[in-house]
Structures are given as structure tokens and as C-alpha cells.
PDB file of C-alpha atoms in Angstrom:
ATOM      1  CA  UNK A   1      14.293   2.953   3.940  1.00 45.00           C
ATOM      2  CA  UNK A   2      17.681   1.483   3.366  1.00 49.00           C
ATOM      3  CA  UNK A   3      18.111  -1.128   0.655  1.00 54.00           C
ATOM      4  CA  UNK A   4      19.782  -4.374   1.621  1.00 51.00           C
ATOM      5  CA  UNK A   5      21.243  -5.640  -1.620  1.00 50.00           C
ATOM      6  CA  UNK A   6      22.720  -8.945  -0.584  1.00 48.00           C
ATOM      7  CA  UNK A   7      25.450  -7.564   1.686  1.00 43.00           C
ATOM      8  CA  UNK A   8      25.652  -7.660   5.475  1.00 44.00           C
ATOM      9  CA  UNK A   9      25.378  -3.930   6.249  1.00 46.00           C
ATOM     10  CA  UNK A  10      23.537  -3.051   9.427  1.00 47.00           C
ATOM     11  CA  UNK A  11      20.459  -0.854   9.270  1.00 49.00           C
ATOM     12  CA  UNK A  12      20.112   2.037  11.740  1.00 55.00           C
ATOM     13  CA  UNK A  13      17.937   1.034  14.709  1.00 57.00           C
ATOM     14  CA  UNK A  14      14.232   1.256  13.926  1.00 62.00           C
ATOM     15  CA  UNK A  15      14.641   2.027  10.231  1.00 76.00           C
ATOM     16  CA  UNK A  16      12.846  -0.384   7.864  1.00 86.00           C
ATOM     17  CA  UNK A  17      15.074  -2.045   5.308  1.00 93.00           C
ATOM     18  CA  UNK A  18      14.094  -3.042   1.780  1.00 93.00           C
ATOM     19  CA  UNK A  19      15.326  -6.538   0.984  1.00 94.00           C
ATOM     20  CA  UNK A  20      16.813  -6.920  -2.500  1.00 93.00           C
ATOM     21  CA  UNK A  21      18.679 -10.168  -3.181  1.00 94.00           C
ATOM     22  CA  UNK A  22      22.104  -9.737  -4.797  1.00 94.00           C
ATOM     23  CA  UNK A  23      21.898  -9.449  -8.578  1.00 94.00           C
ATOM     24  CA  UNK A  24      18.128  -8.858  -8.667  1.00 95.00           C
ATOM     25  CA  UNK A  25      16.886  -5.695 -10.389  1.00 94.00           C
ATOM     26  CA  UNK A  26      15.045  -3.203  -8.176  1.00 90.00           C
ATOM     27  CA  UNK A  27      11.312  -3.773  -8.792  1.00 90.00           C
ATOM     28  CA  UNK A  28       9.166  -0.847  -9.926  1.00 85.00           C
ATOM     29  CA  UNK A  29       6.205   0.030  -7.740  1.00 83.00           C
ATOM     30  CA  UNK A  30       6.959  -2.249  -4.788  1.00 89.00           C
ATOM     31  CA  UNK A  31       9.698  -3.989  -2.788  1.00 92.00           C
ATOM     32  CA  UNK A  32      10.419  -7.731  -2.839  1.00 92.00           C
ATOM     33  CA  UNK A  33      10.661  -7.726   0.937  1.00 94.00           C
ATOM     34  CA  UNK A  34      10.993  -5.421   3.939  1.00 94.00           C
ATOM     35  CA  UNK A  35      12.567  -5.987   7.339  1.00 94.00           C
ATOM     36  CA  UNK A  36      11.610  -3.798  10.316  1.00 94.00           C
ATOM     37  CA  UNK A  37      11.453  -3.740  14.117  1.00 95.00           C
ATOM     38  CA  UNK A  38       8.869  -1.991  16.268  1.00 96.00           C
ATOM     39  CA  UNK A  39       5.157  -1.875  17.129  1.00 97.00           C
ATOM     40  CA  UNK A  40       2.949  -3.495  14.502  1.00 97.00           C
ATOM     41  CA  UNK A  41      -0.167  -1.787  13.163  1.00 98.00           C
ATOM     42  CA  UNK A  42      -2.528  -3.842  11.002  1.00 98.00           C
ATOM     43  CA  UNK A  43      -5.003  -1.985   8.803  1.00 98.00           C
ATOM     44  CA  UNK A  44      -8.007  -3.985   7.621  1.00 98.00           C
ATOM     45  CA  UNK A  45      -9.149  -3.787   4.013  1.00 98.00           C
ATOM     46  CA  UNK A  46     -10.034  -0.190   3.203  1.00 98.00           C
ATOM     47  CA  UNK A  47     -12.305   0.545   0.254  1.00 98.00           C
ATOM     48  CA  UNK A  48     -13.164   3.680  -1.700  1.00 98.00           C
ATOM     49  CA  UNK A  49     -15.893   5.116   0.477  1.00 98.00           C
ATOM     50  CA  UNK A  50     -15.610   8.039   2.852  1.00 97.00           C
ATOM     51  CA  UNK A  51     -15.756   8.028   6.670  1.00 96.00           C
ATOM     52  CA  UNK A  52     -19.572   7.901   6.464  1.00 98.00           C
ATOM     53  CA  UNK A  53     -19.639   4.834   4.202  1.00 97.00           C
ATOM     54  CA  UNK A  54     -20.531   6.810   1.075  1.00 98.00           C
ATOM     55  CA  UNK A  55     -18.997   6.193  -2.359  1.00 98.00           C
ATOM     56  CA  UNK A  56     -18.471   9.419  -4.311  1.00 98.00           C
ATOM     57  CA  UNK A  57     -17.241   7.798  -7.520  1.00 98.00           C
ATOM     58  CA  UNK A  58     -17.241   4.587  -9.498  1.00 98.00           C
ATOM     59  CA  UNK A  59     -13.903   5.545 -11.073  1.00 98.00           C
ATOM     60  CA  UNK A  60     -11.145   3.088 -10.135  1.00 98.00           C
ATOM     61  CA  UNK A  61      -8.454   5.711  -9.500  1.00 98.00           C
ATOM     62  CA  UNK A  62     -10.812   7.816  -7.368  1.00 98.00           C
ATOM     63  CA  UNK A  63     -11.748   4.790  -5.278  1.00 98.00           C
ATOM     64  CA  UNK A  64      -8.085   3.816  -4.885  1.00 98.00           C
ATOM     65  CA  UNK A  65      -7.246   7.371  -3.741  1.00 98.00           C
ATOM     66  CA  UNK A  66     -10.056   7.270  -1.165  1.00 98.00           C
ATOM     67  CA  UNK A  67      -9.020   3.800   0.036  1.00 98.00           C
ATOM     68  CA  UNK A  68      -5.432   5.053   0.501  1.00 98.00           C
ATOM     69  CA  UNK A  69      -6.770   8.108   2.335  1.00 98.00           C
ATOM     70  CA  UNK A  70      -8.667   5.717   4.619  1.00 98.00           C
ATOM     71  CA  UNK A  71      -5.488   3.680   5.239  1.00 98.00           C
ATOM     72  CA  UNK A  72      -3.671   6.882   6.246  1.00 98.00           C
ATOM     73  CA  UNK A  73      -6.520   7.858   8.602  1.00 98.00           C
ATOM     74  CA  UNK A  74      -6.336   4.502  10.407  1.00 98.00           C
ATOM     75  CA  UNK A  75      -2.541   4.720  10.604  1.00 98.00           C
ATOM     76  CA  UNK A  76      -2.767   8.236  12.055  1.00 98.00           C
ATOM     77  CA  UNK A  77      -5.244   7.048  14.697  1.00 98.00           C
ATOM     78  CA  UNK A  78      -2.745   4.344  15.703  1.00 98.00           C
ATOM     79  CA  UNK A  79       0.131   6.831  15.958  1.00 97.00           C
ATOM     80  CA  UNK A  80       1.690   5.564  12.731  1.00 97.00           C
ATOM     81  CA  UNK A  81       2.649   7.404   9.551  1.00 96.00           C
ATOM     82  CA  UNK A  82       2.524   6.391   5.885  1.00 96.00           C
ATOM     83  CA  UNK A  83       6.306   5.879   5.857  1.00 94.00           C
ATOM     84  CA  UNK A  84       5.833   3.124   8.445  1.00 95.00           C
ATOM     85  CA  UNK A  85       3.916   0.941   5.942  1.00 96.00           C
ATOM     86  CA  UNK A  86       5.936  -2.179   5.157  1.00 96.00           C
ATOM     87  CA  UNK A  87       3.291  -4.388   3.524  1.00 97.00           C
ATOM     88  CA  UNK A  88       0.185  -3.861   1.399  1.00 97.00           C
ATOM     89  CA  UNK A  89      -2.228  -6.184  -0.346  1.00 98.00           C
ATOM     90  CA  UNK A  90      -4.488  -4.767  -3.044  1.00 98.00           C
ATOM     91  CA  UNK A  91      -7.620  -6.669  -4.052  1.00 98.00           C
ATOM     92  CA  UNK A  92      -9.004  -5.446  -7.370  1.00 98.00           C
ATOM     93  CA  UNK A  93     -12.141  -6.529  -9.184  1.00 98.00           C
ATOM     94  CA  UNK A  94     -10.756  -5.855 -12.664  1.00 98.00           C
ATOM     95  CA  UNK A  95      -7.063  -6.198 -13.514  1.00 98.00           C
ATOM     96  CA  UNK A  96      -7.426  -4.258 -16.765  1.00 98.00           C
ATOM     97  CA  UNK A  97      -9.157  -1.358 -15.032  1.00 98.00           C
ATOM     98  CA  UNK A  98      -6.389  -1.338 -12.392  1.00 98.00           C
ATOM     99  CA  UNK A  99      -3.668  -1.284 -15.064  1.00 97.00           C
ATOM    100  CA  UNK A 100      -5.461   1.417 -17.072  1.00 98.00           C
ATOM    101  CA  UNK A 101      -5.614   3.619 -13.955  1.00 98.00           C
ATOM    102  CA  UNK A 102      -2.007   2.913 -12.930  1.00 97.00           C
ATOM    103  CA  UNK A 103      -0.723   6.432 -13.611  1.00 97.00           C
ATOM    104  CA  UNK A 104      -3.438   8.104 -11.497  1.00 98.00           C
ATOM    105  CA  UNK A 105      -3.192   5.419  -8.812  1.00 97.00           C
ATOM    106  CA  UNK A 106       0.589   5.911  -8.675  1.00 95.00           C
ATOM    107  CA  UNK A 107       0.137   9.662  -8.316  1.00 97.00           C
ATOM    108  CA  UNK A 108      -2.308   9.158  -5.430  1.00 97.00           C
ATOM    109  CA  UNK A 109       0.032   6.648  -3.786  1.00 97.00           C
ATOM    110  CA  UNK A 110       3.002   9.037  -3.937  1.00 96.00           C
ATOM    111  CA  UNK A 111       0.903  11.913  -2.558  1.00 97.00           C
ATOM    112  CA  UNK A 112      -0.663   9.948   0.305  1.00 97.00           C
ATOM    113  CA  UNK A 113       1.844   7.213   1.163  1.00 96.00           C
ATOM    114  CA  UNK A 114       5.144   8.390  -0.313  1.00 93.00           C
ATOM    115  CA  UNK A 115       7.784   6.051  -1.685  1.00 84.00           C
ATOM    116  CA  UNK A 116       7.199   2.587  -3.096  1.00 76.00           C
ATOM    117  CA  UNK A 117       9.160   0.759  -0.396  1.00 88.00           C
ATOM    118  CA  UNK A 118       6.419  -1.552   0.863  1.00 93.00           C
ATOM    119  CA  UNK A 119       6.254  -5.213  -0.039  1.00 95.00           C
ATOM    120  CA  UNK A 120       3.082  -5.328  -2.128  1.00 95.00           C
ATOM    121  CA  UNK A 121       0.781  -7.859  -3.688  1.00 96.00           C
ATOM    122  CA  UNK A 122      -2.099  -7.159  -6.057  1.00 96.00           C
ATOM    123  CA  UNK A 123      -4.754  -9.807  -6.598  1.00 98.00           C
ATOM    124  CA  UNK A 124      -7.729  -9.811  -8.948  1.00 98.00           C
ATOM    125  CA  UNK A 125     -10.852 -11.098  -7.206  1.00 98.00           C
ATOM    126  CA  UNK A 126     -14.285 -11.919  -8.519  1.00 98.00           C
ATOM    127  CA  UNK A 127     -15.991  -9.402  -6.227  1.00 98.00           C
ATOM    128  CA  UNK A 128     -15.656  -7.494  -2.974  1.00 98.00           C
ATOM    129  CA  UNK A 129     -18.302  -7.523  -0.255  1.00 97.00           C
ATOM    130  CA  UNK A 130     -19.418  -3.969  -1.038  1.00 98.00           C
ATOM    131  CA  UNK A 131     -20.932  -4.128  -4.524  1.00 97.00           C
ATOM    132  CA  UNK A 132     -19.659  -0.694  -5.652  1.00 98.00           C
ATOM    133  CA  UNK A 133     -16.105  -1.297  -4.373  1.00 98.00           C
ATOM    134  CA  UNK A 134     -13.496  -1.792  -7.083  1.00 98.00           C
ATOM    135  CA  UNK A 135     -10.432  -1.980  -4.817  1.00 98.00           C
ATOM    136  CA  UNK A 136      -9.708  -2.984  -1.236  1.00 98.00           C
ATOM    137  CA  UNK A 137      -6.330  -2.279   0.377  1.00 98.00           C
ATOM    138  CA  UNK A 138      -4.866  -3.924   3.490  1.00 98.00           C
ATOM    139  CA  UNK A 139      -1.717  -2.549   5.102  1.00 98.00           C
ATOM    140  CA  UNK A 140       0.788  -3.460   7.782  1.00 98.00           C
ATOM    141  CA  UNK A 141       2.943  -0.774   9.377  1.00 97.00           C
ATOM    142  CA  UNK A 142       5.849  -1.003  11.804  1.00 96.00           C
ATOM    143  CA  UNK A 143       6.294   1.984  14.088  1.00 96.00           C
ATOM    144  CA  UNK A 144       9.946   2.118  15.250  1.00 94.00           C
ATOM    145  CA  UNK A 145      10.610   1.473  18.948  1.00 88.00           C
TER     146      UNK A 145
END
């Protein structure tokens, strides 16, 4: 993705553009905003169970890796790729557990999704609908025209 840093440069057709207001530092682990054109793909909240609805771990990082794997599977089915993701929302049941697993979660993200160019939000919630779930990830992708 190109980075728009407050100037008026044009982005190549179909290529998402990270929005970075002039003078703002580049955030670590996410983008402040993303602009893109194309076909939208919305991925519902994916949790850390496999395709059969089975949890294999109660470890936060392992569940996050599986949830990201599930996001990629849905994207693939829609003809999208991880690099088309422009927005993610992470719902976590324990902020401290999320922060403690950040290194492993980051490694999984880089392996499965790639760069940190999506606009992201992380929210701590009291609980998720599946009792064993520790993280739920929604994603929006834009497949270039």
C-alpha cells in the first residue's frame, strides 16, 4: 500500500492507500486510515476454533492465529487475499492477556496477513458468545477492480 502523508499524490488504480495526516508519526501495528476502490468483502467475527467448530487451545496467541487463519479462509473463498484487508476489529476478553501475547500474535499476523497496513481497532469486551473464545476478529477487504 502507498502511504498518503498529507500530500496530493495520486495512488495507482486499485491500490489501497494508507492515510497518514501530515506531521503525524506512523503508528505501529496498524494504520490510522485506508482508502481503497473495488469489490468489498466483509468477514464476520472469526474466533479461534477450526473449520469443525473445535477449539484446540485456550492459549490467547494460538486462538488469535486460528482466528486469523479463519479470516484468510473466508477471504480466499471470496476471491480475496490477505493484502486486500483494509479494516479489522479485534474483540478481546482480556486486554492484559492480549498485550502479553503481542509478540506471538504479531508473528502470526505477519505470517498469515502480511503487513500492518489495515486500519485496526482492538476492544476489550466482557465476554464473547462462545465461552472458550478469547478473541474475535472481523475484517473488511477491498478487492481491486
